[in-house]
PDB file of C-alpha atoms in Angstrom:
ATOM      1  CA  MET A 385       0.000   0.000   0.000  1.00 47.00           C
ATOM      2  CA  ALA A 386       1.436   3.354  -0.981  1.00 51.00           C
ATOM      3  CA  ARG A 387       2.389   5.792   1.901  1.00 54.00           C
ATOM      4  CA  ILE A 388       0.791   9.210   1.690  1.00 52.00           C
ATOM      5  CA  ILE A 389       3.113  12.028   2.618  1.00 52.00           C
ATOM      6  CA  ASP A 390       1.756  15.235   4.037  1.00 51.00           C
ATOM      7  CA  PRO A 391       3.580  17.971   2.197  1.00 52.00           C
ATOM      8  CA  SER A 392       3.159  20.308   5.223  1.00 52.00           C
ATOM      9  CA  ALA A 393       4.965  18.010   7.634  1.00 49.00           C
ATOM     10  CA  VAL A 394       8.499  18.870   8.631  1.00 50.00           C
ATOM     11  CA  GLU A 395      10.912  16.204   9.777  1.00 51.00           C
ATOM     12  CA  ARG A 396      12.608  16.945  13.073  1.00 53.00           C
ATOM     13  CA  PRO A 397      15.819  15.159  13.979  1.00 53.00           C
ATOM     14  CA  VAL A 398      15.807  13.214  17.255  1.00 51.00           C
ATOM     15  CA  PRO A 399      18.851  14.176  19.368  1.00 55.00           C
ATOM     16  CA  ARG A 400      20.856  11.256  20.700  1.00 56.00           C
ATOM     17  CA  GLN A 401      23.526  11.006  23.317  1.00 54.00           C
ATOM     18  CA  PRO A 402      26.929   9.858  22.218  1.00 54.00           C
ATOM     19  CA  GLY A 403      27.011   6.118  22.103  1.00 53.00           C
ATOM     20  CA  GLY A 404      23.278   5.942  21.730  1.00 50.00           C
ATOM     21  CA  ILE A 405      22.563   5.821  25.555  1.00 49.00           C
ATOM     22  CA  ALA A 406      20.727   8.622  27.364  1.00 49.00           C
ATOM     23  CA  ARG A 407      22.326   9.697  30.674  1.00 51.00           C
ATOM     24  CA  LEU A 408      20.532  11.348  33.652  1.00 47.00           C
ATOM     25  CA  GLY A 409      22.494  13.693  35.955  1.00 48.00           C
ATOM     26  CA  VAL A 410      21.690  14.174  39.689  1.00 48.00           C
ATOM     27  CA  VAL A 411      20.806  17.772  40.145  1.00 50.00           C
ATOM     28  CA  GLY A 412      20.992  19.190  43.781  1.00 51.00           C
ATOM     29  CA  PRO A 413      19.285  22.281  45.088  1.00 55.00           C
ATOM     30  CA  SER A 414      20.462  25.559  43.880  1.00 57.00           C
ATOM     31  CA  GLY A 415      22.644  27.739  46.147  1.00 63.00           C
ATOM     32  CA  ALA A 416      19.664  29.793  47.297  1.00 65.00           C
ATOM     33  CA  GLU A 417      17.658  26.695  48.160  1.00 68.00           C
ATOM     34  CA  GLY A 418      20.543  25.181  50.160  1.00 67.00           C
ATOM     35  CA  GLN A 419      20.974  28.316  52.224  1.00 72.00           C
ATOM     36  CA  GLY A 420      17.257  28.362  52.936  1.00 70.00           C
ATOM     37  CA  LEU A 421      17.308  24.779  54.190  1.00 70.00           C
ATOM     38  CA  GLN A 422      20.299  25.516  56.394  1.00 73.00           C
ATOM     39  CA  ARG A 423      18.571  28.542  57.938  1.00 71.00           C
ATOM     40  CA  LEU A 424      15.468  26.442  58.521  1.00 67.00           C
ATOM     41  CA  SER A 425      17.513  23.757  60.284  1.00 72.00           C
ATOM     42  CA  GLU A 426      19.258  26.337  62.449  1.00 68.00           C
ATOM     43  CA  GLY A 427      15.911  27.939  63.316  1.00 71.00           C
ATOM     44  CA  LEU A 428      14.446  24.599  64.371  1.00 69.00           C
ATOM     45  CA  GLU A 429      17.483  23.861  66.543  1.00 69.00           C
ATOM     46  CA  GLN A 430      17.294  27.284  68.182  1.00 71.00           C
ATOM     47  CA  GLY A 431      13.575  26.835  68.810  1.00 72.00           C
ATOM     48  CA  ALA A 432      14.194  23.445  70.421  1.00 67.00           C
ATOM     49  CA  ASN A 433      16.891  24.932  72.676  1.00 70.00           C
ATOM     50  CA  GLU A 434      14.622  27.786  73.732  1.00 74.00           C
ATOM     51  CA  LEU A 435      11.818  25.334  74.452  1.00 70.00           C
ATOM     52  CA  TYR A 436      14.180  23.230  76.596  1.00 64.00           C
ATOM     53  CA  ARG A 437      15.344  26.302  78.540  1.00 78.00           C
ATOM     54  CA  ALA A 438      11.754  27.419  79.088  1.00 78.00           C
ATOM     55  CA  GLN A 439      10.886  23.951  80.349  1.00 78.00           C
ATOM     56  CA  LYS A 440      13.829  23.945  82.796  1.00 80.00           C
ATOM     57  CA  ILE A 441      12.900  27.429  84.035  1.00 88.00           C
ATOM     58  CA  GLU A 442       9.343  26.297  84.662  1.00 89.00           C
ATOM     59  CA  GLU A 443      10.511  23.117  86.424  1.00 90.00           C
ATOM     60  CA  ASP A 444      12.793  25.213  88.634  1.00 90.00           C
ATOM     61  CA  ARG A 445       9.925  27.570  89.461  1.00 93.00           C
ATOM     62  CA  ILE A 446       7.598  24.703  90.373  1.00 94.00           C
ATOM     63  CA  ASN A 447      10.281  23.039  92.511  1.00 93.00           C
ATOM     64  CA  THR A 448      10.787  26.300  94.417  1.00 94.00           C
ATOM     65  CA  LEU A 449       7.053  26.821  94.892  1.00 95.00           C
ATOM     66  CA  ARG A 450       6.555  23.292  96.174  1.00 95.00           C
ATOM     67  CA  ALA A 451       9.479  23.651  98.596  1.00 95.00           C
ATOM     68  CA  GLU A 452       8.110  26.968  99.869  1.00 95.00           C
ATOM     69  CA  GLU A 453       4.638  25.516 100.315  1.00 95.00           C
ATOM     70  CA  ALA A 454       6.055  22.603 102.310  1.00 96.00           C
ATOM     71  CA  PHE A 455       8.157  24.979 104.414  1.00 96.00           C
ATOM     72  CA  THR A 456       5.066  27.046 105.234  1.00 96.00           C
ATOM     73  CA  LYS A 457       3.340  23.885 106.454  1.00 96.00           C
ATOM     74  CA  LEU A 458       6.353  23.040 108.603  1.00 96.00           C
ATOM     75  CA  ARG A 459       6.370  26.573 110.025  1.00 96.00           C
ATOM     76  CA  ASP A 460       2.765  26.124 111.080  1.00 96.00           C
ATOM     77  CA  ARG A 461       3.684  22.873 112.810  1.00 96.00           C
ATOM     78  CA  GLN A 462       6.667  24.584 114.438  1.00 96.00           C
ATOM     79  CA  LEU A 463       4.457  27.327 115.858  1.00 96.00           C
ATOM     80  CA  ASP A 464       2.039  24.737 117.213  1.00 97.00           C
ATOM     81  CA  LEU A 465       4.879  22.780 118.829  1.00 97.00           C
ATOM     82  CA  SER A 466       6.196  26.004 120.352  1.00 96.00           C
ATOM     83  CA  TYR A 467       3.074  27.896 121.401  1.00 96.00           C
ATOM     84  CA  GLY A 468       0.096  25.601 120.864  1.00 95.00           C
ATOM     85  CA  GLU A 469      -2.256  25.321 123.806  1.00 93.00           C
ATOM     86  CA  ASP A 470      -2.037  21.526 123.791  1.00 91.00           C
ATOM     87  CA  ASN A 471       1.352  20.849 122.169  1.00 91.00           C
ATOM     88  CA  GLY A 472       3.526  23.895 122.842  1.00 96.00           C
ATOM     89  CA  PHE A 473       6.648  23.442 124.949  1.00 96.00           C
ATOM     90  CA  THR A 474       6.266  27.039 126.172  1.00 96.00           C
ATOM     91  CA  LYS A 475       3.213  25.905 128.108  1.00 95.00           C
ATOM     92  CA  LEU A 476       5.497  23.886 130.389  1.00 95.00           C
ATOM     93  CA  LYS A 477       6.421  26.013 133.387  1.00 93.00           C
ATOM     94  CA  GLY A 478       8.838  25.725 136.286  1.00 91.00           C
ATOM     95  CA  ALA A 479       9.359  22.204 137.569  1.00 91.00           C
ATOM     96  CA  GLN A 480       7.216  20.773 134.785  1.00 91.00           C
ATOM     97  CA  ALA A 481       9.678  22.111 132.198  1.00 92.00           C
ATOM     98  CA  VAL A 482      12.866  20.875 133.867  1.00 90.00           C
ATOM     99  CA  THR A 483      11.748  17.470 135.132  1.00 90.00           C
ATOM    100  CA  ARG A 484      11.060  15.909 131.703  1.00 91.00           C
ATOM    101  CA  PRO A 485      13.270  15.530 128.591  1.00 94.00           C
ATOM    102  CA  VAL A 486      11.714  18.482 126.779  1.00 95.00           C
ATOM    103  CA  LEU A 487      14.574  19.045 124.309  1.00 94.00           C
ATOM    104  CA  LYS A 488      14.656  15.414 123.220  1.00 95.00           C
ATOM    105  CA  GLU A 489      10.888  14.973 123.139  1.00 96.00           C
ATOM    106  CA  TRP A 490      10.014  18.153 121.255  1.00 96.00           C
ATOM    107  CA  THR A 491      12.930  17.818 118.837  1.00 96.00           C
ATOM    108  CA  LYS A 492      11.571  14.405 117.866  1.00 96.00           C
ATOM    109  CA  ARG A 493       8.135  15.935 117.315  1.00 96.00           C
ATOM    110  CA  PHE A 494       9.678  18.512 114.979  1.00 97.00           C
ATOM    111  CA  ASP A 495      11.647  15.839 113.118  1.00 96.00           C
ATOM    112  CA  ASP A 496       8.482  13.785 112.656  1.00 96.00           C
ATOM    113  CA  ALA A 497       6.668  16.828 111.246  1.00 96.00           C
ATOM    114  CA  GLU A 498       9.587  17.565 108.915  1.00 97.00           C
ATOM    115  CA  ARG A 499       9.709  13.982 107.636  1.00 96.00           C
ATOM    116  CA  GLU A 500       5.945  13.872 107.113  1.00 96.00           C
ATOM    117  CA  THR A 501       5.985  17.155 105.175  1.00 96.00           C
ATOM    118  CA  ALA A 502       8.939  16.111 102.995  1.00 95.00           C
ATOM    119  CA  GLY A 503       7.072  12.940 102.067  1.00 94.00           C
ATOM    120  CA  GLU A 504       4.414  15.057 100.330  1.00 94.00           C
ATOM    121  CA  LEU A 505       6.920  16.470  97.809  1.00 95.00           C
ATOM    122  CA  SER A 506       7.244  15.126  94.258  1.00 92.00           C
ATOM    123  CA  ASN A 507      10.987  14.803  93.599  1.00 94.00           C
ATOM    124  CA  ASP A 508      14.440  14.903  95.155  1.00 94.00           C
ATOM    125  CA  GLU A 509      15.105  18.487  94.060  1.00 94.00           C
ATOM    126  CA  GLN A 510      12.028  19.719  95.911  1.00 94.00           C
ATOM    127  CA  ARG A 511      13.018  17.730  98.995  1.00 95.00           C
ATOM    128  CA  THR A 512      16.576  19.122  98.858  1.00 95.00           C
ATOM    129  CA  ARG A 513      15.316  22.704  98.742  1.00 95.00           C
ATOM    130  CA  PHE A 514      12.847  22.013 101.523  1.00 96.00           C
ATOM    131  CA  LYS A 515      15.571  20.397 103.640  1.00 95.00           C
ATOM    132  CA  THR A 516      17.725  23.521 103.343  1.00 93.00           C
ATOM    133  CA  ARG A 517      14.881  25.673 104.619  1.00 93.00           C
ATOM    134  CA  SER A 518      13.788  23.270 107.327  1.00 94.00           C
ATOM    135  CA  GLY A 519      17.344  23.059 108.676  1.00 93.00           C
ATOM    136  CA  VAL A 520      17.244  26.766 109.492  1.00 93.00           C
ATOM    137  CA  ALA A 521      13.817  26.395 111.110  1.00 94.00           C
ATOM    138  CA  ARG A 522      15.032  23.432 113.162  1.00 95.00           C
ATOM    139  CA  LEU A 523      17.973  25.441 114.539  1.00 95.00           C
ATOM    140  CA  GLN A 524      15.726  28.374 115.456  1.00 95.00           C
ATOM    141  CA  TYR A 525      13.248  26.010 117.058  1.00 96.00           C
ATOM    142  CA  GLN A 526      15.904  24.383 119.252  1.00 96.00           C
ATOM    143  CA  GLU A 527      17.416  27.738 120.241  1.00 96.00           C
ATOM    144  CA  GLU A 528      14.001  28.983 121.291  1.00 96.00           C
ATOM    145  CA  MET A 529      13.426  25.814 123.272  1.00 96.00           C
ATOM    146  CA  LEU A 530      16.756  26.158 125.084  1.00 96.00           C
ATOM    147  CA  ARG A 531      15.994  29.769 125.996  1.00 96.00           C
ATOM    148  CA  HIS A 532      12.630  28.723 127.372  1.00 96.00           C
ATOM    149  CA  LEU A 533      14.175  25.914 129.398  1.00 95.00           C
ATOM    150  CA  ALA A 534      16.793  28.308 130.777  1.00 94.00           C
ATOM    151  CA  ARG A 535      14.092  30.762 131.863  1.00 94.00           C
ATOM    152  CA  GLU A 536      11.986  28.058 133.427  1.00 94.00           C
ATOM    153  CA  GLY A 537      15.079  26.581 135.045  1.00 92.00           C
ATOM    154  CA  ASP A 538      15.646  29.939 136.742  1.00 91.00           C
ATOM    155  CA  THR A 539      11.999  30.032 137.765  1.00 91.00           C
ATOM    156  CA  TYR A 540      12.296  26.557 139.226  1.00 92.00           C
ATOM    157  CA  ALA A 541      15.546  27.474 140.990  1.00 90.00           C
ATOM    158  CA  LYS A 542      13.822  30.495 142.548  1.00 90.00           C
ATOM    159  CA  GLU A 543      10.973  28.278 143.721  1.00 89.00           C
ATOM    160  CA  VAL A 544      13.454  25.853 145.272  1.00 90.00           C
ATOM    161  CA  TYR A 545      15.437  28.702 146.865  1.00 88.00           C
ATOM    162  CA  ASP A 546      12.332  30.316 148.344  1.00 90.00           C
ATOM    163  CA  GLY A 547      11.153  26.954 149.590  1.00 91.00           C
ATOM    164  CA  THR A 548      14.503  26.267 151.209  1.00 90.00           C
ATOM    165  CA  ILE A 549      14.624  29.621 153.016  1.00 89.00           C
ATOM    166  CA  ALA A 550      11.006  29.396 154.170  1.00 91.00           C
ATOM    167  CA  GLY A 551      11.390  25.783 155.287  1.00 91.00           C
ATOM    168  CA  GLU A 552      14.540  26.411 157.314  1.00 87.00           C
ATOM    169  CA  GLN A 553      13.043  29.493 158.889  1.00 88.00           C
ATOM    170  CA  ARG A 554      10.133  27.406 160.120  1.00 91.00           C
ATOM    171  CA  SER A 555      12.570  24.764 161.325  1.00 89.00           C
ATOM    172  CA  VAL A 556      14.577  27.312 163.350  1.00 87.00           C
ATOM    173  CA  VAL A 557      11.434  28.701 164.942  1.00 89.00           C
ATOM    174  CA  ALA A 558      10.131  25.256 165.775  1.00 88.00           C
ATOM    175  CA  ARG A 559      13.460  23.853 167.044  1.00 86.00           C
ATOM    176  CA  TRP A 560      15.106  26.928 168.492  1.00 84.00           C
ATOM    177  CA  GLU A 561      16.086  25.025 171.617  1.00 85.00           C
ATOM    178  CA  SER A 562      18.296  22.633 169.598  1.00 85.00           C
ATOM    179  CA  PRO A 563      21.615  24.256 168.678  1.00 85.00           C
ATOM    180  CA  ASN A 564      22.398  21.419 166.238  1.00 86.00           C
ATOM    181  CA  ALA A 565      19.080  21.780 164.439  1.00 82.00           C
ATOM    182  CA  VAL A 566      19.462  25.558 164.260  1.00 85.00           C
ATOM    183  CA  GLY A 567      23.044  25.188 163.017  1.00 88.00           C
ATOM    184  CA  ALA A 568      21.989  22.725 160.283  1.00 86.00           C
ATOM    185  CA  SER A 569      19.238  25.077 159.135  1.00 86.00           C
ATOM    186  CA  LEU A 570      21.592  28.059 159.011  1.00 86.00           C
ATOM    187  CA  ALA A 571      24.178  26.032 157.053  1.00 88.00           C
ATOM    188  CA  ARG A 572      21.553  25.011 154.508  1.00 90.00           C
ATOM    189  CA  VAL A 573      20.387  28.601 154.116  1.00 87.00           C
ATOM    190  CA  LYS A 574      23.979  29.721 153.641  1.00 86.00           C
ATOM    191  CA  ASN A 575      24.575  27.143 150.909  1.00 88.00           C
ATOM    192  CA  ALA A 576      21.382  28.149 149.122  1.00 86.00           C
ATOM    193  CA  VAL A 577      22.361  31.823 149.212  1.00 86.00           C
ATOM    194  CA  GLU A 578      25.891  31.116 147.932  1.00 84.00           C
ATOM    195  CA  GLU A 579      24.601  29.032 145.041  1.00 84.00           C
ATOM    196  CA  ARG A 580      22.162  31.737 144.011  1.00 83.00           C
ATOM    197  CA  ALA A 581      24.756  34.480 144.444  1.00 83.00           C
ATOM    198  CA  GLU A 582      27.156  32.612 142.176  1.00 82.00           C
ATOM    199  CA  ARG A 583      24.448  32.080 139.586  1.00 78.00           C
ATOM    200  CA  TYR A 584      23.475  35.747 139.411  1.00 76.00           C
ATOM    201  CA  GLY A 585      26.761  37.408 140.404  1.00 77.00           C
ATOM    202  CA  TRP A 586      25.580  38.981 143.621  1.00 73.00           C
ATOM    203  CA  ALA A 587      27.930  41.412 145.335  1.00 73.00           C
ATOM    204  CA  LYS A 588      29.688  40.027 148.428  1.00 69.00           C
ATOM    205  CA  GLU A 589      28.004  42.491 150.817  1.00 63.00           C
ATOM    206  CA  TYR A 590      24.615  41.538 149.441  1.00 60.00           C
ATOM    207  CA  LYS A 591      25.405  37.851 149.761  1.00 59.00           C
ATOM    208  CA  ASP A 592      26.592  38.247 153.352  1.00 62.00           C
ATOM    209  CA  ALA A 593      23.605  40.318 154.438  1.00 58.00           C
TER     210      ALA A 593
END
């Protein structure tokens, strides 16, 4: 069958690679595109670092708040152990304060309160910060207790001194006919006066009066 040729058609040569095999080259991003990707990567890294820092700042803030809250609770317990109507060591007066192991007993009560409060915290960092604060409170608490015991010890000593003087005066009046009894009473009064004079630094003429 005869082939009909379109007179308007134009033949176009088909380009060929040398050797008759077409080759494909790997084309990377242009210089502008590469710089854009690098800036994007750096921006993401910076954003991640800022997010991490913000997270650490917030964690630090929460740890501080939790430690402060726990310390406030311990302070309330400290005040109750110091001045509470039922639990306060300051309610112990005179002989009652010096005839029982107040320092040991009330220090244990504080330690129990501290341990109970620390157990409510969420992590070791919070407990460490709380422990630093509670250590200061514990020292203040013990100092206050020692001052109270010293005051009440003086009160008790005054009660004993007054009792000694009054008792020996009655003994002298009742046994005035017994020189030995009177002498023993006077010696006991003298010892009581000397002990109190030494304690409070009385002048010699006042002590001998």
